[in-house]
PDB file of C-alpha atoms in Angstrom:
ATOM      1  CA  ASN A 222      -0.366  -0.109  -0.282  1.00  0.00           C
ATOM      2  CA  GLY A 223       2.802   2.462   1.518  1.00  0.00           C
ATOM      3  CA  ILE A 224       4.688   2.438  -2.691  1.00  0.00           C
ATOM      4  CA  GLY A 225       0.853   2.489  -4.133  1.00  0.00           C
ATOM      5  CA  PHE A 226       1.015   5.829  -1.975  1.00  0.00           C
ATOM      6  CA  ILE A 227       4.309   7.188  -2.688  1.00  0.00           C
ATOM      7  CA  CYS A 228       3.803   5.977  -6.587  1.00  0.00           C
ATOM      8  CA  VAL A 229       0.921   8.035  -6.510  1.00  0.00           C
ATOM      9  CA  THR A 230       2.588  10.810  -5.200  1.00  0.00           C
ATOM     10  CA  VAL A 231       5.543  11.241  -7.057  1.00  0.00           C
ATOM     11  CA  PHE A 232       3.860  11.344 -10.376  1.00  0.00           C
ATOM     12  CA  GLY A 233       1.600  13.188  -9.359  1.00  0.00           C
ATOM     13  CA  LEU A 234       4.300  15.959  -8.182  1.00  0.00           C
ATOM     14  CA  ILE A 235       5.834  15.235 -11.869  1.00  0.00           C
ATOM     15  CA  PHE A 236       2.746  15.572 -13.589  1.00  0.00           C
ATOM     16  CA  PHE A 237       1.361  19.190 -12.005  1.00  0.00           C
ATOM     17  CA  SER A 238       5.594  20.133 -12.165  1.00  0.00           C
ATOM     18  CA  ASN A 239       4.733  21.385 -16.058  1.00  0.00           C
ATOM     19  CA  LYS A 240       3.617  24.768 -16.113  1.00  0.00           C
ATOM     20  CA  ASN A 241       2.787  24.273 -19.774  1.00  0.00           C
ATOM     21  CA  ARG A 242       0.107  22.411 -18.555  1.00  0.00           C
ATOM     22  CA  GLU A 243      -3.886  22.857 -18.139  1.00  0.00           C
ATOM     23  CA  MET A 244      -3.802  22.737 -14.272  1.00  0.00           C
ATOM     24  CA  CYS A 245      -0.464  23.101 -13.015  1.00  0.00           C
ATOM     25  CA  PHE A 246       1.043  23.683  -9.250  1.00  0.00           C
ATOM     26  CA  GLY A 247       0.720  28.418  -8.670  1.00  0.00           C
ATOM     27  CA  LYS A 248       1.224  30.132  -5.954  1.00  0.00           C
ATOM     28  CA  PRO A 249      -1.484  29.346  -3.570  1.00  0.00           C
ATOM     29  CA  HIS A 250      -3.956  32.934  -2.552  1.00  0.00           C
ATOM     30  CA  THR A 251      -3.339  35.230   0.032  1.00  0.00           C
ATOM     31  CA  ASN A 252      -6.731  34.051   1.831  1.00  0.00           C
ATOM     32  CA  ILE A 253      -6.426  30.347   2.319  1.00  0.00           C
ATOM     33  CA  LYS A 254      -9.455  30.610   5.416  1.00  0.00           C
ATOM     34  CA  PRO A 255     -12.352  30.172   2.358  1.00  0.00           C
ATOM     35  CA  LEU A 256      -9.693  27.198   0.268  1.00  0.00           C
ATOM     36  CA  ILE A 257      -9.112  24.927   3.977  1.00  0.00           C
ATOM     37  CA  ARG A 258     -13.557  26.329   4.298  1.00  0.00           C
ATOM     38  CA  ASN A 259     -14.137  25.117   1.309  1.00  0.00           C
ATOM     39  CA  VAL A 260     -11.994  21.649   1.560  1.00  0.00           C
ATOM     40  CA  PHE A 261     -13.426  20.572   4.858  1.00  0.00           C
ATOM     41  CA  ARG A 262     -16.787  21.342   3.525  1.00  0.00           C
ATOM     42  CA  LEU A 263     -16.529  19.783   0.309  1.00  0.00           C
ATOM     43  CA  GLY A 264     -14.563  16.616   2.049  1.00  0.00           C
ATOM     44  CA  ARG A 265     -17.155  15.791   4.970  1.00  0.00           C
ATOM     45  CA  THR A 266     -19.130  12.770   2.960  1.00  0.00           C
ATOM     46  CA  GLN A 267     -15.980  10.920   2.413  1.00  0.00           C
ATOM     47  CA  ALA A 268     -14.227  11.343   5.308  1.00  0.00           C
ATOM     48  CA  ILE A 269     -17.892   9.721   7.003  1.00  0.00           C
ATOM     49  CA  THR A 270     -17.340   7.455   4.177  1.00  0.00           C
ATOM     50  CA  SER A 271     -13.713   6.806   5.821  1.00  0.00           C
ATOM     51  CA  ILE A 272     -15.193   6.104   9.460  1.00  0.00           C
ATOM     52  CA  ALA A 273     -17.968   4.519   8.508  1.00  0.00           C
ATOM     53  CA  LEU A 274     -15.524   1.813   6.724  1.00  0.00           C
ATOM     54  CA  SER A 275     -12.528   1.920   9.122  1.00  0.00           C
ATOM     55  CA  LEU A 276     -15.307   1.401  11.569  1.00  0.00           C
ATOM     56  CA  ASN A 277     -17.344  -1.403  10.397  1.00  0.00           C
ATOM     57  CA  SER A 278     -13.468  -2.966   9.574  1.00  0.00           C
ATOM     58  CA  PHE A 279     -12.824  -2.171  12.924  1.00  0.00           C
ATOM     59  CA  ILE A 280     -16.405  -4.514  14.229  1.00  0.00           C
ATOM     60  CA  VAL A 281     -15.779  -7.477  11.143  1.00  0.00           C
ATOM     61  CA  ASN A 282     -12.476  -8.392  11.930  1.00  0.00           C
ATOM     62  CA  ASN A 283     -12.649  -8.397  16.155  1.00  0.00           C
ATOM     63  CA  VAL A 284     -16.817 -11.075  15.193  1.00  0.00           C
ATOM     64  CA  MET A 285     -14.809 -12.963  12.720  1.00  0.00           C
ATOM     65  CA  LEU A 286     -11.367 -12.196  15.391  1.00  0.00           C
ATOM     66  CA  SER A 287     -14.053 -13.849  18.562  1.00  0.00           C
ATOM     67  CA  LEU A 288     -15.756 -16.731  16.075  1.00  0.00           C
ATOM     68  CA  THR A 289     -12.242 -17.990  14.126  1.00  0.00           C
ATOM     69  CA  GLY A 290      -9.622 -17.189  14.964  1.00  0.00           C
ATOM     70  CA  GLU A 291      -7.531 -14.434  13.069  1.00  0.00           C
ATOM     71  CA  GLN A 292      -6.918 -17.474  10.269  1.00  0.00           C
ATOM     72  CA  LEU A 293      -9.982 -15.953   9.163  1.00  0.00           C
ATOM     73  CA  VAL A 294      -9.285 -12.215   9.647  1.00  0.00           C
ATOM     74  CA  ALA A 295      -6.368 -12.867   7.184  1.00  0.00           C
ATOM     75  CA  ALA A 296      -7.828 -14.534   4.818  1.00  0.00           C
ATOM     76  CA  HIS A 297     -11.005 -12.302   5.050  1.00  0.00           C
ATOM     77  CA  THR A 298      -9.069  -9.666   4.453  1.00  0.00           C
ATOM     78  CA  ILE A 299      -6.632 -10.859   1.460  1.00  0.00           C
ATOM     79  CA  VAL A 300     -10.680 -11.329  -0.165  1.00  0.00           C
ATOM     80  CA  ASN A 301     -11.665  -7.711   0.768  1.00  0.00           C
ATOM     81  CA  ASN A 302      -8.830  -6.326  -0.539  1.00  0.00           C
ATOM     82  CA  VAL A 303      -9.052  -8.236  -3.580  1.00  0.00           C
ATOM     83  CA  PHE A 304     -13.246  -7.168  -3.793  1.00  0.00           C
ATOM     84  CA  PHE A 305     -12.484  -3.794  -3.370  1.00  0.00           C
ATOM     85  CA  MET A 306      -9.802  -3.205  -6.497  1.00  0.00           C
ATOM     86  CA  PHE A 307     -12.098  -4.587  -8.318  1.00  0.00           C
ATOM     87  CA  MET A 308     -15.506  -2.115  -6.639  1.00  0.00           C
ATOM     88  CA  ASN A 309     -13.406   0.448  -7.685  1.00  0.00           C
ATOM     89  CA  SER A 310     -13.555  -0.606 -11.513  1.00  0.00           C
ATOM     90  CA  MET A 311     -17.223  -0.526 -11.365  1.00  0.00           C
ATOM     91  CA  PHE A 312     -17.123   2.721  -9.316  1.00  0.00           C
ATOM     92  CA  GLY A 313     -15.109   4.526 -11.850  1.00  0.00           C
ATOM     93  CA  LEU A 314     -17.056   2.893 -14.847  1.00  0.00           C
ATOM     94  CA  VAL A 315     -19.918   4.620 -13.149  1.00  0.00           C
ATOM     95  CA  GLY A 316     -18.573   7.972 -11.704  1.00  0.00           C
ATOM     96  CA  ALA A 317     -17.298   7.758 -15.512  1.00  0.00           C
ATOM     97  CA  THR A 318     -20.810   7.848 -17.398  1.00  0.00           C
ATOM     98  CA  SER A 319     -22.321   9.446 -14.663  1.00  0.00           C
ATOM     99  CA  PRO A 320     -21.372  13.203 -16.268  1.00  0.00           C
ATOM    100  CA  ILE A 321     -23.695  11.641 -19.338  1.00  0.00           C
ATOM    101  CA  ILE A 322     -26.469  10.118 -18.046  1.00  0.00           C
ATOM    102  CA  SER A 323     -26.705  13.626 -16.301  1.00  0.00           C
ATOM    103  CA  TYR A 324     -26.425  15.957 -19.482  1.00  0.00           C
ATOM    104  CA  ALA A 325     -28.779  13.765 -21.482  1.00  0.00           C
ATOM    105  CA  TYR A 326     -31.110  13.924 -18.975  1.00  0.00           C
ATOM    106  CA  GLY A 327     -30.783  17.871 -17.973  1.00  0.00           C
ATOM    107  CA  GLU A 328     -31.542  18.533 -21.909  1.00  0.00           C
ATOM    108  CA  LYS A 329     -33.877  15.830 -21.842  1.00  0.00           C
ATOM    109  CA  ASN A 330     -33.025  13.650 -24.372  1.00  0.00           C
ATOM    110  CA  PRO A 331     -34.545  10.009 -24.084  1.00  0.00           C
ATOM    111  CA  LYS A 332     -32.214   8.360 -26.975  1.00  0.00           C
ATOM    112  CA  ARG A 333     -28.733   9.573 -25.810  1.00  0.00           C
ATOM    113  CA  LEU A 334     -30.563   8.345 -22.008  1.00  0.00           C
ATOM    114  CA  THR A 335     -30.755   5.126 -23.380  1.00  0.00           C
ATOM    115  CA  LYS A 336     -27.980   4.252 -25.446  1.00  0.00           C
ATOM    116  CA  THR A 337     -25.827   5.129 -22.884  1.00  0.00           C
ATOM    117  CA  PHE A 338     -27.961   2.882 -20.217  1.00  0.00           C
ATOM    118  CA  LYS A 339     -27.289   0.485 -22.406  1.00  0.00           C
ATOM    119  CA  MET A 340     -23.914   0.478 -23.164  1.00  0.00           C
ATOM    120  CA  VAL A 341     -22.953   1.065 -19.102  1.00  0.00           C
ATOM    121  CA  THR A 342     -25.250  -2.511 -18.598  1.00  0.00           C
ATOM    122  CA  ILE A 343     -23.004  -3.548 -20.491  1.00  0.00           C
ATOM    123  CA  LEU A 344     -19.670  -2.617 -19.687  1.00  0.00           C
ATOM    124  CA  ILE A 345     -20.665  -3.830 -16.368  1.00  0.00           C
ATOM    125  CA  GLY A 346     -21.673  -7.818 -17.778  1.00  0.00           C
ATOM    126  CA  ILE A 347     -17.963  -7.412 -19.193  1.00  0.00           C
ATOM    127  CA  LEU A 348     -16.428  -6.443 -15.911  1.00  0.00           C
ATOM    128  CA  ILE A 349     -18.137  -8.890 -14.061  1.00  0.00           C
ATOM    129  CA  ALA A 350     -17.790 -11.336 -16.465  1.00  0.00           C
ATOM    130  CA  VAL A 351     -13.801 -10.423 -16.779  1.00  0.00           C
ATOM    131  CA  ILE A 352     -13.120 -10.441 -13.392  1.00  0.00           C
ATOM    132  CA  SER A 353     -14.827 -13.063 -12.024  1.00  0.00           C
ATOM    133  CA  CYS A 354     -12.498 -15.385 -14.126  1.00  0.00           C
ATOM    134  CA  VAL A 355      -9.906 -12.932 -12.466  1.00  0.00           C
ATOM    135  CA  TYR A 356     -11.338 -14.438  -9.400  1.00  0.00           C
ATOM    136  CA  PHE A 357     -12.248 -18.424 -10.485  1.00  0.00           C
ATOM    137  CA  PHE A 358      -8.343 -18.438 -12.662  1.00  0.00           C
ATOM    138  CA  GLY A 359      -5.894 -16.151 -11.696  1.00  0.00           C
ATOM    139  CA  ARG A 360      -7.030 -17.044  -7.661  1.00  0.00           C
ATOM    140  CA  ASN A 361      -3.806 -18.520  -6.610  1.00  0.00           C
ATOM    141  CA  ILE A 362      -1.887 -16.200  -8.263  1.00  0.00           C
ATOM    142  CA  ILE A 363      -3.734 -13.601  -6.126  1.00  0.00           C
ATOM    143  CA  ILE A 364      -3.591 -15.160  -2.768  1.00  0.00           C
ATOM    144  CA  GLY A 365       0.509 -16.515  -3.630  1.00  0.00           C
ATOM    145  CA  LEU A 366       0.825 -12.344  -3.497  1.00  0.00           C
ATOM    146  CA  TYR A 367      -0.120 -12.384  -0.050  1.00  0.00           C
ATOM    147  CA  LEU A 368       1.277 -15.563   1.124  1.00  0.00           C
ATOM    148  CA  LYS A 369       4.096 -17.551   0.780  1.00  0.00           C
ATOM    149  CA  ASP A 370       4.010 -20.781  -0.486  1.00  0.00           C
ATOM    150  CA  GLY A 371       3.550 -23.372   1.316  1.00  0.00           C
ATOM    151  CA  THR A 372       2.812 -21.716   4.831  1.00  0.00           C
ATOM    152  CA  ALA A 373       0.612 -20.892   6.306  1.00  0.00           C
ATOM    153  CA  ILE A 374      -1.739 -23.468   4.800  1.00  0.00           C
ATOM    154  CA  GLU A 375      -5.415 -22.350   6.122  1.00  0.00           C
ATOM    155  CA  VAL A 376      -5.465 -19.541   5.760  1.00  0.00           C
ATOM    156  CA  ARG A 377      -4.753 -19.754   1.725  1.00  0.00           C
ATOM    157  CA  GLN A 378      -8.424 -22.624   1.573  1.00  0.00           C
ATOM    158  CA  MET A 379     -10.230 -20.255   3.602  1.00  0.00           C
ATOM    159  CA  ALA A 380      -8.779 -17.682   0.871  1.00  0.00           C
ATOM    160  CA  ASP A 381      -9.688 -19.748  -2.379  1.00  0.00           C
ATOM    161  CA  TYR A 382     -12.515 -20.205  -0.805  1.00  0.00           C
ATOM    162  CA  GLY A 383     -13.652 -16.958  -0.376  1.00  0.00           C
ATOM    163  CA  MET A 384     -11.767 -16.037  -3.603  1.00  0.00           C
ATOM    164  CA  LYS A 385     -14.719 -18.592  -5.534  1.00  0.00           C
ATOM    165  CA  VAL A 386     -17.298 -16.995  -2.810  1.00  0.00           C
ATOM    166  CA  ALA A 387     -17.349 -12.951  -3.802  1.00  0.00           C
ATOM    167  CA  PRO A 388     -17.538 -12.678  -7.334  1.00  0.00           C
ATOM    168  CA  PHE A 389     -21.323 -14.400  -7.378  1.00  0.00           C
ATOM    169  CA  ALA A 390     -21.794 -10.506  -5.143  1.00  0.00           C
ATOM    170  CA  PHE A 391     -20.507  -8.487  -7.806  1.00  0.00           C
ATOM    171  CA  PHE A 392     -24.136  -9.773  -9.603  1.00  0.00           C
ATOM    172  CA  PHE A 393     -26.055  -7.904  -6.677  1.00  0.00           C
ATOM    173  CA  ILE A 394     -23.952  -4.950  -6.173  1.00  0.00           C
ATOM    174  CA  TYR A 395     -24.865  -3.483  -9.901  1.00  0.00           C
ATOM    175  CA  ASP A 396     -28.664  -2.569 -10.098  1.00  0.00           C
ATOM    176  CA  SER A 397     -29.426  -2.042 -13.968  1.00  0.00           C
ATOM    177  CA  LYS A 398     -34.005  -0.637 -12.506  1.00  0.00           C
TER     178      LYS A 398
END
């Protein structure tokens, strides 16, 4: 995780240091209080979401720890990390198409709305199929990224089972109504 954050930070610093880009680092405003106030006002929702997810993870981990032990917590962490990685691809697709749908809705263009909705539904179906294939056929490789060969056999078995079951959740996440 740390390496990922470092890579994104370095890439961002390099990208936004180029003064020829439309968005780049610049001299900050002299009155920084309204800027800070807006940052906290606009970021409040995501902060609450992060706190809620953290609290949820804490509770789930403690319940699993008290019921079954640390092996299940470790296996759940592996399956959950992979699940959220794939969920982010779904959120990315939805986030990228939301402005298009909003614009078509605003201009009262039902043809464009229907076309966009069909395309998004097809893309999500393809994404679910690809994710399911990665889970089913690549689960040993993915689990191997977290666990060394020959270690934590019980955790590996639980994670393997979880990787077989987790893709079915994607069929219930997307509601096309």
